[in-house]
């Protein structure tokens, strides 16, 4: 049996190996789900910057995607929320300037 460390030997602030957050799928905590309407999105990345779980993926698109007003948005664009990690906090919906994210109760 491995010998346990005393608290005095633990690293201040925690003793976790890097990248363990990938294994912690915080989507299981969710009671509300952000529903994203891409037709009203201006790809400003505000939701991406505010999401505490980095649950809104982005990509670079040369061809662009259709967003608000039928306009083609090129460059960095947001994608659908990653529900493995979205915990449903609602910050993205609160911060979105075009209100294209709506929080709905999980079924
Ligand atoms: S904050 Fe709203 S408008 Fe901006 S990228 Fe996110 S969903 Fe789109
Ligand atoms: S609800 Fe919260 S965790 Fe989910 S995408 Fe929006 S900001 Fe991120």
Short mmCIF file of N, CA and C and ligand atoms in Angstrom, two decimals:
data_model
loop_
_atom_site.label_atom_id
_atom_site.label_comp_id
_atom_site.label_asym_id
_atom_site.label_seq_id
_atom_site.Cartn_x
_atom_site.Cartn_y
_atom_site.Cartn_z
N UNK A 1 0.84 -1.19 0.00
CA UNK A 1 0.00 0.00 0.00
C UNK A 1 0.88 1.25 0.00
N UNK A 2 0.52 2.21 -0.88
CA UNK A 2 1.31 3.44 -0.99
C UNK A 2 1.21 4.26 0.30
N UNK A 3 2.33 4.83 0.68
CA UNK A 3 2.34 5.64 1.89
C UNK A 3 1.68 6.98 1.62
N UNK A 4 0.74 7.38 2.50
CA UNK A 4 0.04 8.66 2.30
C UNK A 4 0.90 9.82 2.77
N UNK A 5 0.74 10.98 2.08
CA UNK A 5 1.47 12.18 2.47
C UNK A 5 0.74 12.89 3.60
N UNK A 6 1.48 13.50 4.46
CA UNK A 6 0.88 14.39 5.45
C UNK A 6 0.58 15.73 4.78
N UNK A 7 -0.28 16.56 5.38
CA UNK A 7 -0.66 17.82 4.73
C UNK A 7 0.53 18.76 4.56
N UNK A 8 1.52 18.63 5.45
CA UNK A 8 2.68 19.52 5.36
C UNK A 8 3.49 19.26 4.09
N UNK A 9 3.34 18.07 3.52
CA UNK A 9 4.13 17.71 2.33
C UNK A 9 3.41 18.04 1.02
N UNK A 10 2.12 18.41 1.11
CA UNK A 10 1.38 18.70 -0.11
C UNK A 10 1.79 20.04 -0.70
N UNK A 11 1.72 20.12 -2.03
CA UNK A 11 2.04 21.37 -2.72
C UNK A 11 0.97 22.41 -2.40
N UNK A 12 1.39 23.65 -2.15
CA UNK A 12 0.42 24.71 -1.86
C UNK A 12 -0.49 24.92 -3.07
N UNK A 13 -1.78 24.94 -2.84
CA UNK A 13 -2.72 25.16 -3.94
C UNK A 13 -3.12 23.87 -4.64
N UNK A 14 -2.67 22.74 -4.16
CA UNK A 14 -3.08 21.48 -4.77
C UNK A 14 -1.89 20.68 -5.26
N UNK A 15 -2.12 19.44 -5.56
CA UNK A 15 -1.06 18.54 -5.97
C UNK A 15 -1.58 17.69 -7.11
N UNK A 16 -1.95 18.36 -8.22
CA UNK A 16 -2.55 17.66 -9.35
C UNK A 16 -1.60 17.67 -10.54
N UNK A 17 -1.55 16.60 -11.28
CA UNK A 17 -0.77 16.63 -12.52
C UNK A 17 -1.46 17.53 -13.54
N UNK A 18 -0.74 18.03 -14.57
CA UNK A 18 -1.35 18.94 -15.53
C UNK A 18 -2.40 18.25 -16.40
N UNK A 19 -3.34 19.06 -16.92
CA UNK A 19 -4.37 18.65 -17.89
C UNK A 19 -5.41 17.69 -17.33
N UNK A 20 -5.53 17.60 -16.01
CA UNK A 20 -6.54 16.69 -15.44
C UNK A 20 -7.96 17.22 -15.64
N UNK A 21 -8.12 18.54 -15.94
CA UNK A 21 -9.45 19.09 -16.17
C UNK A 21 -10.13 18.42 -17.36
N UNK A 22 -9.34 17.90 -18.30
CA UNK A 22 -9.91 17.21 -19.46
C UNK A 22 -10.69 15.98 -19.04
N UNK A 23 -10.27 15.37 -17.93
CA UNK A 23 -10.95 14.15 -17.46
C UNK A 23 -12.19 14.48 -16.64
N UNK A 24 -12.32 15.72 -16.23
CA UNK A 24 -13.44 16.12 -15.37
C UNK A 24 -14.55 16.71 -16.24
N UNK A 25 -15.43 15.87 -16.72
CA UNK A 25 -16.47 16.32 -17.65
C UNK A 25 -17.59 17.03 -16.89
N UNK A 26 -17.43 18.34 -16.77
CA UNK A 26 -18.33 19.15 -15.95
C UNK A 26 -19.73 19.27 -16.56
N UNK A 27 -19.92 18.75 -17.77
CA UNK A 27 -21.25 18.75 -18.37
C UNK A 27 -22.27 17.97 -17.55
N UNK A 28 -21.80 17.05 -16.73
CA UNK A 28 -22.73 16.26 -15.92
C UNK A 28 -23.37 17.09 -14.80
N UNK A 29 -22.84 18.28 -14.53
CA UNK A 29 -23.38 19.14 -13.48
C UNK A 29 -24.60 19.92 -13.97
N UNK A 30 -24.80 19.97 -15.29
CA UNK A 30 -25.71 20.93 -15.90
C UNK A 30 -27.18 20.65 -15.60
N UNK A 31 -27.92 21.72 -15.21
CA UNK A 31 -29.38 21.63 -15.12
C UNK A 31 -30.02 22.56 -16.15
N UNK A 32 -29.23 23.53 -16.66
CA UNK A 32 -29.70 24.41 -17.73
C UNK A 32 -28.75 24.24 -18.91
N UNK A 33 -29.29 24.36 -20.10
CA UNK A 33 -28.50 24.13 -21.33
C UNK A 33 -28.52 25.40 -22.19
N UNK A 34 -27.37 25.88 -22.65
CA UNK A 34 -27.37 27.04 -23.55
C UNK A 34 -27.72 26.61 -24.98
N UNK A 35 -28.80 27.15 -25.50
CA UNK A 35 -29.20 26.87 -26.89
C UNK A 35 -28.71 28.04 -27.74
N UNK A 36 -27.87 27.72 -28.70
CA UNK A 36 -27.17 28.72 -29.52
C UNK A 36 -27.87 28.86 -30.87
N UNK A 37 -28.17 30.11 -31.25
CA UNK A 37 -28.80 30.38 -32.55
C UNK A 37 -27.75 31.01 -33.46
N UNK A 38 -27.11 30.22 -34.32
CA UNK A 38 -26.02 30.77 -35.16
C UNK A 38 -26.49 31.86 -36.11
N UNK A 39 -27.79 31.90 -36.43
CA UNK A 39 -28.27 32.89 -37.40
C UNK A 39 -28.27 34.30 -36.82
N UNK A 40 -28.02 34.43 -35.52
CA UNK A 40 -27.99 35.76 -34.89
C UNK A 40 -26.60 36.08 -34.32
N UNK A 41 -25.62 35.24 -34.65
CA UNK A 41 -24.28 35.37 -34.06
C UNK A 41 -23.39 36.29 -34.92
N UNK A 42 -22.63 37.16 -34.25
CA UNK A 42 -21.69 38.04 -34.96
C UNK A 42 -20.23 37.59 -34.75
N UNK A 43 -20.05 36.44 -34.13
CA UNK A 43 -18.73 35.83 -33.92
C UNK A 43 -17.75 36.80 -33.25
N UNK A 44 -18.26 37.48 -32.24
CA UNK A 44 -17.43 38.46 -31.52
C UNK A 44 -16.49 37.79 -30.51
N UNK A 45 -16.74 36.53 -30.17
CA UNK A 45 -15.91 35.72 -29.25
C UNK A 45 -16.07 36.13 -27.78
N UNK A 46 -17.03 36.98 -27.47
CA UNK A 46 -17.22 37.37 -26.06
C UNK A 46 -17.60 36.15 -25.23
N UNK A 47 -18.51 35.33 -25.74
CA UNK A 47 -18.92 34.12 -24.99
C UNK A 47 -17.73 33.19 -24.78
N UNK A 48 -16.87 33.09 -25.78
CA UNK A 48 -15.70 32.21 -25.70
C UNK A 48 -14.77 32.70 -24.58
N UNK A 49 -14.57 34.01 -24.53
CA UNK A 49 -13.66 34.58 -23.53
C UNK A 49 -14.22 34.43 -22.11
N UNK A 50 -15.54 34.54 -21.97
CA UNK A 50 -16.14 34.50 -20.64
C UNK A 50 -16.40 33.09 -20.12
N UNK A 51 -16.52 32.10 -21.00
CA UNK A 51 -16.88 30.75 -20.55
C UNK A 51 -15.82 30.22 -19.57
N UNK A 52 -16.19 29.90 -18.34
CA UNK A 52 -15.20 29.45 -17.36
C UNK A 52 -14.69 28.05 -17.61
N UNK A 53 -15.34 27.31 -18.49
CA UNK A 53 -14.93 25.92 -18.75
C UNK A 53 -14.34 25.72 -20.13
N UNK A 54 -14.10 26.81 -20.86
CA UNK A 54 -13.58 26.71 -22.23
C UNK A 54 -14.41 25.71 -23.03
N UNK A 55 -15.73 25.81 -22.87
CA UNK A 55 -16.64 24.83 -23.48
C UNK A 55 -17.22 25.31 -24.81
N UNK A 56 -16.70 26.46 -25.31
CA UNK A 56 -17.18 26.93 -26.61
C UNK A 56 -16.00 26.87 -27.58
N UNK A 57 -15.99 25.85 -28.43
CA UNK A 57 -14.87 25.70 -29.35
C UNK A 57 -14.89 26.74 -30.46
N UNK A 58 -13.72 26.99 -31.02
CA UNK A 58 -13.58 27.93 -32.13
C UNK A 58 -12.76 27.27 -33.23
N UNK A 59 -12.81 27.85 -34.42
CA UNK A 59 -11.93 27.39 -35.49
C UNK A 59 -11.65 28.57 -36.41
N UNK A 60 -10.63 28.41 -37.24
CA UNK A 60 -10.36 29.42 -38.26
C UNK A 60 -11.04 28.97 -39.54
N UNK A 61 -11.82 29.87 -40.14
CA UNK A 61 -12.55 29.51 -41.34
C UNK A 61 -12.27 30.53 -42.45
N UNK A 62 -11.61 30.08 -43.50
CA UNK A 62 -11.35 30.95 -44.67
C UNK A 62 -12.62 31.21 -45.44
N UNK A 63 -13.45 30.16 -45.58
CA UNK A 63 -14.69 30.30 -46.36
C UNK A 63 -15.78 31.03 -45.58
N UNK A 64 -15.69 31.00 -44.26
CA UNK A 64 -16.63 31.71 -43.41
C UNK A 64 -17.89 30.92 -43.10
N UNK A 65 -18.66 31.45 -42.16
CA UNK A 65 -19.94 30.83 -41.78
C UNK A 65 -21.02 31.92 -41.82
N UNK A 66 -22.26 31.50 -42.02
CA UNK A 66 -23.37 32.46 -42.08
C UNK A 66 -23.77 32.83 -40.65
N UNK A 67 -23.88 34.13 -40.40
CA UNK A 67 -24.28 34.61 -39.08
C UNK A 67 -25.37 35.64 -39.17
N UNK A 68 -25.37 36.57 -38.24
CA UNK A 68 -26.44 37.59 -38.13
C UNK A 68 -26.63 38.33 -39.46
N UNK A 69 -27.88 38.46 -39.85
CA UNK A 69 -28.22 39.19 -41.05
C UNK A 69 -27.84 38.48 -42.34
N UNK A 70 -27.52 37.18 -42.23
CA UNK A 70 -27.12 36.41 -43.42
C UNK A 70 -25.71 36.73 -43.88
N UNK A 71 -25.00 37.51 -43.10
CA UNK A 71 -23.62 37.89 -43.45
C UNK A 71 -22.67 36.70 -43.27
N UNK A 72 -21.62 36.65 -44.09
CA UNK A 72 -20.59 35.61 -43.95
C UNK A 72 -19.49 36.15 -43.04
N UNK A 73 -19.24 35.43 -41.95
CA UNK A 73 -18.19 35.82 -40.99
C UNK A 73 -16.98 34.94 -41.23
N UNK A 74 -15.85 35.56 -41.58
CA UNK A 74 -14.62 34.82 -41.87
C UNK A 74 -13.61 35.01 -40.74
N UNK A 75 -12.62 34.14 -40.72
CA UNK A 75 -11.58 34.22 -39.70
C UNK A 75 -11.95 33.31 -38.54
N UNK A 76 -11.78 33.81 -37.32
CA UNK A 76 -12.10 32.99 -36.16
C UNK A 76 -13.60 32.99 -35.93
N UNK A 77 -14.18 31.80 -35.90
CA UNK A 77 -15.63 31.68 -35.70
C UNK A 77 -15.89 30.70 -34.55
N UNK A 78 -17.00 30.90 -33.87
CA UNK A 78 -17.35 29.97 -32.79
C UNK A 78 -18.14 28.81 -33.36
N UNK A 79 -18.09 27.68 -32.66
CA UNK A 79 -18.80 26.47 -33.06
C UNK A 79 -19.85 26.15 -32.00
N UNK A 80 -20.54 25.06 -32.17
CA UNK A 80 -21.54 24.63 -31.18
C UNK A 80 -20.85 24.34 -29.85
N UNK A 81 -21.56 24.58 -28.76
CA UNK A 81 -21.05 24.35 -27.41
C UNK A 81 -20.65 22.88 -27.23
N UNK A 82 -19.58 22.68 -26.48
CA UNK A 82 -19.14 21.31 -26.16
C UNK A 82 -19.86 20.90 -24.86
N UNK A 83 -20.88 20.08 -25.01
CA UNK A 83 -21.71 19.73 -23.85
C UNK A 83 -21.06 18.72 -22.91
N UNK A 84 -19.90 18.20 -23.27
CA UNK A 84 -19.16 17.38 -22.31
C UNK A 84 -18.63 18.24 -21.16
N UNK A 85 -18.37 19.53 -21.47
CA UNK A 85 -17.74 20.40 -20.48
C UNK A 85 -18.61 21.58 -20.05
N UNK A 86 -19.63 21.93 -20.82
CA UNK A 86 -20.51 23.04 -20.44
C UNK A 86 -21.29 22.66 -19.20
N UNK A 87 -21.14 23.45 -18.12
CA UNK A 87 -21.86 23.14 -16.89
C UNK A 87 -23.14 23.93 -16.74
N UNK A 88 -23.49 24.73 -17.76
CA UNK A 88 -24.78 25.42 -17.77
C UNK A 88 -24.86 26.62 -16.86
N UNK A 89 -23.75 27.32 -16.68
CA UNK A 89 -23.73 28.45 -15.75
C UNK A 89 -24.51 29.66 -16.29
N UNK A 90 -24.62 29.78 -17.61
CA UNK A 90 -25.39 30.88 -18.21
C UNK A 90 -24.62 32.17 -18.44
N UNK A 91 -23.32 32.17 -18.15
CA UNK A 91 -22.53 33.40 -18.34
C UNK A 91 -22.52 33.80 -19.81
N UNK A 92 -22.37 32.82 -20.70
CA UNK A 92 -22.34 33.12 -22.14
C UNK A 92 -23.63 33.81 -22.57
N UNK A 93 -24.77 33.29 -22.12
CA UNK A 93 -26.06 33.88 -22.49
C UNK A 93 -26.19 35.29 -21.94
N UNK A 94 -25.67 35.51 -20.76
CA UNK A 94 -25.75 36.83 -20.13
C UNK A 94 -24.88 37.85 -20.86
N UNK A 95 -23.73 37.42 -21.35
CA UNK A 95 -22.77 38.35 -21.96
C UNK A 95 -22.97 38.55 -23.46
N UNK A 96 -23.66 37.65 -24.12
CA UNK A 96 -23.79 37.73 -25.58
C UNK A 96 -24.49 39.03 -25.99
N UNK A 97 -23.85 39.87 -26.83
CA UNK A 97 -24.44 41.16 -27.18
C UNK A 97 -25.66 41.05 -28.09
N UNK A 98 -25.81 39.94 -28.80
CA UNK A 98 -26.97 39.81 -29.69
C UNK A 98 -28.04 38.88 -29.11
N UNK A 99 -27.80 38.39 -27.91
CA UNK A 99 -28.77 37.51 -27.22
C UNK A 99 -29.12 36.29 -28.07
N UNK A 100 -28.11 35.70 -28.65
CA UNK A 100 -28.40 34.51 -29.46
C UNK A 100 -28.16 33.21 -28.70
N UNK A 101 -27.99 33.32 -27.38
CA UNK A 101 -27.89 32.11 -26.54
C UNK A 101 -29.02 32.18 -25.52
N UNK A 102 -29.82 31.13 -25.47
CA UNK A 102 -30.95 31.06 -24.54
C UNK A 102 -30.76 29.87 -23.62
N UNK A 103 -30.93 30.08 -22.32
CA UNK A 103 -30.79 28.98 -21.37
C UNK A 103 -32.15 28.28 -21.23
N UNK A 104 -32.14 26.98 -21.42
CA UNK A 104 -33.37 26.20 -21.26
C UNK A 104 -33.10 25.07 -20.26
N UNK A 105 -34.15 24.65 -19.59
CA UNK A 105 -34.01 23.57 -18.60
C UNK A 105 -33.68 22.26 -19.31
N UNK A 106 -32.74 21.50 -18.73
CA UNK A 106 -32.42 20.18 -19.28
C UNK A 106 -33.61 19.25 -19.09
N UNK A 107 -33.85 18.40 -20.06
CA UNK A 107 -34.96 17.41 -19.95
C UNK A 107 -34.58 16.35 -18.94
S1 LIG B 1 -21.17 36.29 -27.68
FE1 LIG B 1 -22.97 35.84 -28.92
S2 LIG B 1 -22.59 36.93 -30.84
FE2 LIG B 1 -20.63 36.77 -29.81
S3 LIG B 1 -19.72 34.85 -30.59
FE3 LIG B 1 -20.83 34.33 -28.72
S4 LIG B 1 -22.83 33.66 -29.42
FE4 LIG B 1 -21.89 34.80 -31.10
S1 LIG B 2 -23.34 27.95 -19.98
FE1 LIG B 2 -21.42 28.47 -18.90
S2 LIG B 2 -20.13 26.65 -19.14
FE2 LIG B 2 -21.77 26.49 -20.68
S3 LIG B 2 -20.92 27.40 -22.52
FE3 LIG B 2 -22.03 29.02 -21.44
S4 LIG B 2 -20.46 30.03 -20.18
FE4 LIG B 2 -19.63 28.04 -20.82
#
